[in-house]
Amino acid sequence: MSASSAAPQIVISLPDGKAMTFPRGVTGAEIAAAIGPGLAKAALILEVDGQEYDLFRPIEHDARIRIVTRKDDKALELIRHDAAHVLAMAVQALYPGTQVTIGPAIADGFYYDFARDEPFTPEDLPKIEAKMREIVKADLLTHREVWPRDKAVAHFKSIGENYKAELIESIPAGEDVSIYWHGDWHDLCRGPHFATTGKIGDAFKLTKIAGAYWRGDSKNAQLQRIYGTAWRDQKELDAYLTRLEEAEKRDHRRIGKEMELFTFSPDVGAGLPLWMPNGMVIRQELEFLALQEERKDGYFRVATPHITKEALYLRSRHLPYYSDSMYSPIDIDGENYYLRPMNCPHHHMIYLATRHSYRELPLRIAEYGQDYRYEASGGLSGLMRVRGFCMNDAHIYCRYDQAKDEFIRVMRLHARYYDLMNIKEYYMRLSMPDLAKLDKYVDEPEKWLTALDIIREAMKESGYPFVEAKGEAAFYGPKIDFMIKSVIGTEYTISTNQLDFLATQTFGLSYIGEDGAEHPVYVIHRAPLGTHERFTAFLIEHYAGAFPTWLAPVQARIIPISDKANDYAHKMRQALFDVPVVNGTAGLRGDIDLTAERMQKKIRDAQIQKIPYMLGVGEREAAEGKVAVRLRSGKDLGPMPLETFIARIKGEAESRKDVAE
């Protein structure tokens, strides 16, 4: 009898319920081979009682297993994890002396951070990618070793990998760490990894270089980050690169500059946007929309100052929990004042200005409030991440028995906005506290659980899809982030709903109940349109700058065929302006192209600026009171009476429907 057959046996249970017996120490590769040669070839890793194993890692006990292949949803993350290692291998092979730090898989790809004195350049990426393909083609074997923590620290220090040694030193003393080898190259890693580098495949590409701080802290050393993407096959890679190309075309920073929507100035400060006239139109139209919809839902508008005394933020606990995101104080007459990072303490002061009966609740107060938060300069990104922003904020003060219904009402308001703007894909992300880490959250476990129950019930009753995430709540209560996707699939966090039980305690927020006694209120924080800045950035990319008529900075461009039609063009512009638009600014927005360019050039310029309508006028149109109408898509609607066109564009502006292309 062979040694293997004499070894103790273990029972391996498969997902279909079938059980197989193997010698203790069997590997995933051996199990896959026993099931069939096709599975042996397709297998990537193994799940053993829910824990991920490399195919070459021995199994020592009875277990329920699942073999993961490239068809599995998890496959992309695994491919990208291995690709990150291969990226690090290639860089160190080409640029000796470079230190590796961390390299995770991320959404749509992977990256690795490197410490190197000489900067990488875009010209380096093809060289590194070619080296990666050599490593993949070599099909190097992978193996895993488990070392004592202190041995690993000493080893990585001895080979000059100081960042890696520092990472290992942060692991508790006495713990073991896993080291993965791909051929002769090795790295600290939890795993799992493929049995060989060839399993990655060739559907990968390096995409860009960026800066990064060690451990994400701006006080630490500056590193260089190389990004890449990896997919199951070339078809998936090509589809992603097409989406990436489309995303670059839709980049709100580029379109914002072309359409003169916003700008930044170093004399004003990083992350502090300056809204230009065209961009201000979009801001105003969004605010008009919010004002109209909030009136329907019973909100009252308020206005509050941009700065506040230190005492208020101590009372609200923003300073103890949120100070890293606040600007330094301003000394005024010997007292510290802060630029406000959010509006809620101010709104609480308005609530406290009068006494409230149970009959008055819920009380809903809203404000487009200007706020300021410190963001590291490396994190600033156009309008998406700024230091000064204007938020579509509101606070709802309600009784406990009203909280669930109010939460559902807010969710439905979100949905109305998304449906209006043709946002088809969205879901809610419930951010819960990690109650084992109450140093980050208010230490009130029972209140947390009560608030979570209210929100969960509301989300279930709303019928909108949601997921849960642990450890991401605000310090004062659980929150819901609304996640939305643009037409090209880019996902954004736009708005937040929060249920706050802390404010009642810290501000003494109460109402007089039916019994004549005081009772605590529940506070709902909500911002369905998020901030003007972030939501406008999303809309720019969502529409690629081709805004529907109601949002377009210029809704119609009048193009005289000759100077003889200029007077009629001016009368047309005035006629547009004189049209009262119920839902928006007072009058339709038109301009006139009086340049000396040829007609086709003027039409092309208007199309580049994504103006919904181009109105050609000549002597004949002037005599007949007509206008030749062309859409920005190039479709020619032909001549029509001016009154007919005005009725058409007014209807689009008031209904907020997309222009027919």
XYZ file of C-alpha atoms in Angstrom, residues 68-513:
446
model
C -13.740 29.010 -8.507
C -13.234 29.331 -12.291
C -13.004 32.272 -14.687
C -16.787 32.231 -15.068
C -17.197 33.036 -11.375
C -18.046 36.598 -10.283
C -14.982 36.506 -8.024
C -12.647 35.721 -10.925
C -12.014 39.339 -11.901
C -10.779 40.288 -8.442
C -8.471 37.246 -8.421
C -7.085 38.001 -11.884
C -6.416 41.608 -10.882
C -4.767 40.606 -7.607
C -2.305 38.373 -9.446
C -1.793 41.027 -12.124
C -0.773 43.506 -9.404
C 1.949 41.101 -8.272
C 3.136 40.655 -11.843
C 3.235 44.451 -12.234
C 5.497 44.697 -9.174
C 7.706 41.893 -10.532
C 8.064 43.666 -13.874
C 8.896 47.044 -12.304
C 11.567 45.592 -10.036
C 13.054 43.627 -12.930
C 13.279 46.741 -15.119
C 14.156 49.273 -12.403
C 16.334 47.638 -9.728
C 16.284 49.392 -6.377
C 12.586 50.269 -6.588
C 10.734 49.408 -3.389
C 7.255 47.898 -3.468
C 4.582 48.944 -0.977
C 0.967 47.816 -1.537
C -0.898 46.639 -4.626
C -4.563 45.712 -4.352
C -7.247 44.808 -6.827
C -9.768 47.638 -7.236
C -12.953 48.248 -9.208
C -12.124 47.707 -12.905
C -8.440 47.008 -12.281
C -5.490 47.114 -9.940
C -2.563 49.297 -8.904
C 0.755 49.083 -7.150
C 2.532 51.852 -5.235
C 6.285 52.151 -5.639
C 9.050 54.078 -3.902
C 11.565 55.221 -6.533
C 13.693 58.347 -6.719
C 13.271 58.795 -10.473
C 9.692 59.437 -11.646
C 7.946 57.013 -13.959
C 6.778 58.495 -17.266
C 3.972 57.453 -19.635
C 6.689 56.136 -21.946
C 7.619 53.577 -19.268
C 4.207 51.911 -19.307
C 4.610 49.981 -22.611
C 7.987 48.666 -21.402
C 6.534 47.528 -18.087
C 3.532 45.977 -19.795
C 5.784 44.065 -22.195
C 7.775 42.721 -19.246
C 4.532 41.664 -17.556
C 3.599 39.682 -20.654
C 6.969 37.934 -20.524
C 6.326 36.929 -16.916
C 2.820 35.672 -17.716
C 4.089 33.714 -20.722
C 6.837 32.143 -18.584
C 4.039 30.519 -16.517
C 6.082 30.727 -13.317
C 5.067 28.466 -10.452
C 3.590 30.031 -7.323
C 4.090 28.739 -3.807
C 3.187 29.941 -0.325
C 5.287 30.014 2.832
C 4.254 30.955 6.356
C 6.870 32.831 8.381
C 6.970 34.181 11.928
C 6.284 37.916 11.917
C 9.716 38.869 13.239
C 11.503 36.713 10.657
C 9.544 38.466 7.887
C 10.405 41.929 9.275
C 14.119 41.094 9.441
C 14.095 39.558 5.969
C 12.453 42.480 4.184
C 14.706 44.959 5.975
C 17.735 42.945 4.887
C 16.761 43.250 1.191
C 15.993 46.973 1.440
C 12.180 46.671 1.377
C 11.627 49.095 4.258
C 7.989 49.889 3.430
C 7.118 46.206 3.381
C 8.931 45.714 6.703
C 6.950 48.586 8.220
C 3.695 46.976 7.085
C 4.647 43.711 8.740
C 5.673 45.500 11.942
C 2.085 46.760 12.228
C 0.928 43.128 12.541
C 0.662 42.014 16.195
C 3.819 40.366 17.552
C 3.714 36.597 17.576
C 1.472 36.271 14.530
C 2.576 34.427 11.419
C 2.473 35.995 7.951
C 2.143 34.451 4.515
C 4.763 35.046 1.816
C 4.001 34.260 -1.814
C 6.672 33.348 -4.343
C 6.202 33.628 -8.097
C 9.361 32.042 -9.418
C 12.203 33.791 -7.574
C 10.179 36.944 -6.704
C 8.254 37.127 -3.451
C 5.921 39.442 -1.538
C 3.954 39.668 1.678
C 0.331 38.752 0.876
C -2.741 37.141 2.408
C -3.497 35.443 -0.904
C -4.888 33.467 -2.484
C -2.983 33.326 -5.774
C -3.077 31.272 -8.940
C -0.877 28.205 -9.232
C 1.119 29.858 -12.035
C 1.481 33.345 -13.515
C 0.094 32.037 -16.812
C -3.372 31.733 -15.298
C -3.714 35.538 -15.447
C -4.098 35.474 -19.218
C -3.174 38.308 -21.571
C -6.262 40.553 -21.276
C -4.610 43.321 -19.265
C -3.285 46.823 -19.881
C -1.511 49.509 -17.859
C -3.461 52.739 -17.943
C -1.873 55.607 -16.024
C 0.605 56.900 -13.434
C -0.402 58.926 -10.384
C 0.996 60.125 -7.094
C 0.059 58.581 -3.759
C 1.052 59.029 -0.140
C 2.358 56.142 1.902
C -0.615 54.753 3.814
C -2.782 57.530 2.376
C -1.377 60.150 4.766
C -0.164 63.442 3.252
C 2.396 63.679 6.069
C 4.119 60.538 4.776
C 6.417 59.949 1.817
C 5.171 60.536 -1.716
C 4.992 57.336 -3.761
C 4.305 56.588 -7.420
C 1.228 54.591 -8.328
C 0.836 52.641 -11.557
C -2.712 51.697 -12.497
C -3.776 48.854 -14.736
C -6.852 46.935 -15.739
C -7.318 43.193 -16.244
C -10.216 41.099 -17.502
C -11.174 37.526 -18.271
C -10.598 37.847 -22.002
C -9.792 40.310 -24.775
C -13.465 40.949 -25.524
C -14.047 42.186 -21.967
C -10.860 44.269 -22.073
C -11.814 45.889 -25.376
C -15.294 46.708 -24.050
C -13.776 48.305 -20.951
C -11.275 50.363 -22.970
C -14.155 51.582 -25.135
C -16.029 52.634 -22.000
C -12.879 54.323 -20.718
C -12.493 56.236 -23.981
C -16.127 57.327 -23.766
C -15.618 58.366 -20.136
C -12.654 60.532 -21.167
C -14.823 62.199 -23.804
C -17.409 62.874 -21.102
C -14.915 64.075 -18.474
C -16.678 66.953 -16.727
C -13.418 68.890 -16.371
C -12.842 68.954 -20.131
C -16.481 69.648 -21.039
C -16.775 72.209 -18.248
C -13.886 74.142 -19.739
C -15.180 73.885 -23.322
C -18.675 74.999 -22.337
C -17.388 77.650 -19.895
C -19.327 76.236 -16.958
C -16.795 76.650 -14.134
C -13.163 77.395 -13.475
C -10.567 77.290 -10.704
C -7.994 79.917 -9.842
C -4.798 79.469 -7.793
C -5.392 82.985 -6.478
C -8.717 81.838 -5.007
C -7.513 78.457 -3.781
C -7.485 74.781 -4.721
C -10.835 73.047 -4.565
C -12.822 76.303 -4.514
C -14.778 76.446 -7.800
C -15.787 79.631 -9.551
C -19.107 79.274 -11.356
C -19.247 81.000 -14.730
C -22.527 82.318 -16.214
C -23.267 79.121 -18.157
C -22.629 76.933 -15.130
C -24.702 79.194 -12.933
C -27.706 78.491 -15.152
C -27.422 74.794 -14.305
C -27.086 75.569 -10.592
C -30.139 77.792 -10.654
C -32.269 75.337 -12.599
C -31.397 72.553 -10.153
C -32.290 74.809 -7.265
C -35.591 75.778 -8.902
C -36.315 72.066 -9.321
C -35.534 71.382 -5.653
C -37.623 74.354 -4.521
C -40.622 73.163 -6.526
C -40.383 69.527 -5.439
C -39.731 70.411 -1.800
C -42.772 72.673 -1.739
C -44.831 69.699 -2.910
C -43.456 67.716 0.032
C -44.095 70.415 2.608
C -40.627 71.885 3.171
C -39.949 75.417 4.389
C -36.883 77.318 3.179
C -34.386 78.880 5.624
C -30.995 80.616 5.361
C -28.099 80.402 7.823
C -24.568 81.886 8.075
C -21.365 80.328 6.755
C -19.453 80.561 10.045
C -20.192 79.557 13.605
C -18.687 79.851 17.054
C -16.558 77.003 18.301
C -18.996 76.238 21.117
C -21.707 75.162 18.668
C -19.428 72.582 17.026
C -18.318 71.300 20.409
C -21.961 70.898 21.309
C -22.758 69.128 18.022
C -19.605 66.991 18.508
C -18.262 67.858 15.094
C -15.027 69.073 16.640
C -14.382 65.878 18.630
C -15.345 63.542 15.751
C -14.933 65.545 12.535
C -12.150 68.083 13.118
C -9.800 66.571 10.494
C -12.273 67.646 7.807
C -12.745 71.179 9.177
C -10.761 74.307 8.420
C -8.674 75.979 11.103
C -10.546 78.425 13.339
C -10.793 82.168 12.727
C -10.153 84.397 15.751
C -12.847 87.086 15.980
C -12.784 89.291 19.086
C -10.968 86.600 21.021
C -13.399 83.802 20.095
C -12.848 80.962 17.629
C -15.208 80.750 14.671
C -15.258 77.952 12.105
C -16.308 77.777 8.464
C -19.171 75.344 8.628
C -18.626 71.850 7.227
C -22.374 71.172 7.351
C -25.629 72.932 8.118
C -27.321 70.783 10.747
C -26.291 72.698 13.915
C -27.639 75.910 12.388
C -30.927 74.243 11.533
C -31.204 72.883 15.063
C -30.929 76.460 16.309
C -33.870 77.416 14.095
C -35.902 74.513 15.494
C -35.057 75.628 19.040
C -36.133 79.217 18.366
C -39.760 78.231 19.056
C -41.568 75.514 20.968
C -43.239 72.764 18.951
C -46.341 70.683 19.487
C -46.842 67.118 18.306
C -49.463 68.565 15.937
C -46.777 70.558 14.040
C -44.579 67.580 13.290
C -43.025 66.622 11.029
C -41.288 69.957 10.471
C -39.185 69.963 7.285
C -36.698 72.828 6.780
C -34.473 73.104 3.722
C -31.547 75.219 2.565
C -29.030 75.225 -0.255
C -26.266 75.790 2.295
C -22.678 76.738 1.454
C -20.194 74.510 3.301
C -16.430 74.106 3.507
C -14.481 70.941 4.226
C -10.784 70.302 4.087
C -9.740 67.773 1.454
C -6.137 66.740 0.858
C -4.877 68.364 -2.337
C -4.206 64.946 -3.863
C -7.878 64.045 -3.491
C -9.295 67.106 -5.267
C -10.871 66.327 -8.634
C -12.699 69.001 -10.617
C -16.201 69.470 -9.213
C -16.357 65.890 -7.946
C -14.253 66.549 -4.863
C -13.898 70.140 -3.715
C -13.316 72.185 -0.568
C -16.240 74.555 -0.957
C -19.687 73.391 -2.023
C -23.386 74.216 -1.881
C -25.572 71.398 -0.542
C -29.220 70.583 -1.243
C -29.683 70.125 2.486
C -32.718 69.692 4.706
C -33.576 68.423 8.162
C -36.792 66.770 9.147
C -37.849 66.918 12.802
C -40.397 64.213 13.512
C -41.891 61.930 16.120
C -40.652 58.369 16.490
C -43.865 57.036 14.937
C -43.312 59.279 11.874
C -39.626 58.472 11.233
C -40.114 55.462 8.953
C -42.703 57.159 6.732
C -40.557 60.291 6.495
C -37.584 58.201 5.432
C -39.676 56.542 2.731
C -40.918 59.967 1.559
C -37.310 61.113 1.143
C -36.403 57.977 -0.808
C -39.295 58.643 -3.177
C -38.091 62.200 -3.677
C -34.711 60.788 -4.753
C -36.471 58.492 -7.205
C -38.488 61.375 -8.722
C -35.266 63.266 -9.430
C -33.562 60.217 -10.935
C -36.521 59.358 -13.155
C -36.655 62.957 -14.399
C -32.982 62.858 -15.379
C -33.145 59.447 -17.018
C -30.958 57.842 -14.356
C -31.974 54.217 -14.722
C -29.616 52.434 -12.361
C -29.458 53.328 -8.690
C -29.470 51.604 -5.329
C -29.101 52.440 -1.645
C -26.091 51.597 0.516
C -26.902 51.355 4.217
C -23.801 52.387 6.155
C -23.824 50.858 9.615
C -21.483 51.346 12.567
C -18.976 48.749 13.725
C -20.207 48.628 17.298
C -16.920 47.003 18.320
C -15.194 50.326 17.512
C -17.253 52.856 19.411
C -14.320 55.255 19.610
C -15.411 56.305 16.098
C -19.100 56.525 16.906
C -21.346 57.802 19.657
C -21.386 55.135 22.376
C -25.137 54.440 22.379
C -25.535 50.847 21.087
C -29.271 50.583 21.826
C -30.029 53.818 19.976
C -27.924 52.653 17.025
C -29.901 49.428 16.797
C -33.248 51.249 17.042
C -32.234 53.660 14.276
C -31.039 50.767 12.098
C -34.376 48.987 12.538
C -36.273 52.095 11.394
C -34.083 52.541 8.311
C -34.169 48.861 7.332
C -37.956 48.797 7.550
C -38.167 51.960 5.458
C -35.828 50.583 2.788
C -37.723 47.309 2.564
C -41.081 49.071 2.270
C -39.746 51.511 -0.328
C -39.079 48.674 -2.773
C -35.801 50.219 -3.943
C -32.711 47.955 -4.042
C -30.169 48.264 -1.223
C -27.010 46.721 0.221
C -25.449 47.007 3.681
C -21.912 48.083 4.610
C -20.437 47.807 8.089
C -18.293 50.523 9.650
C -19.215 53.396 7.315
C -21.872 55.234 9.327
C -21.667 58.886 10.342
C -20.557 59.334 13.943
C -24.086 60.289 15.040
C -26.214 57.702 13.282
C -26.624 55.240 10.406
C -26.855 56.659 6.903
C -28.002 55.689 3.437
C -25.898 56.666 0.441
C -27.690 56.721 -2.891
C -25.446 55.182 -5.547
C -26.266 56.087 -9.140
C -24.792 55.144 -12.508
C -24.336 57.345 -15.530
C -25.312 56.136 -18.988
C -21.818 54.641 -19.469
C -21.941 52.737 -16.196
C -19.775 55.002 -14.029
C -21.006 54.767 -10.433
C -21.219 57.785 -8.150
C -22.192 58.467 -4.554
C -24.406 61.514 -4.939
C -26.648 61.941 -1.936
C -27.165 60.826 1.647
C -29.991 60.216 4.106
C -29.169 59.939 7.809
C -31.164 59.235 10.936
C -29.713 61.201 13.852
C -30.499 60.269 17.446
C -27.587 62.251 18.912
C -28.909 65.730 18.080
C -31.926 65.219 20.319
C -29.614 64.645 23.263
C -26.949 67.274 22.560
C -29.331 70.048 21.532
C -32.325 69.145 23.661
C -34.599 68.882 20.631
C -38.097 68.062 21.786
C -41.802 68.619 21.239
C -44.826 68.875 23.487
C -46.736 65.638 23.236
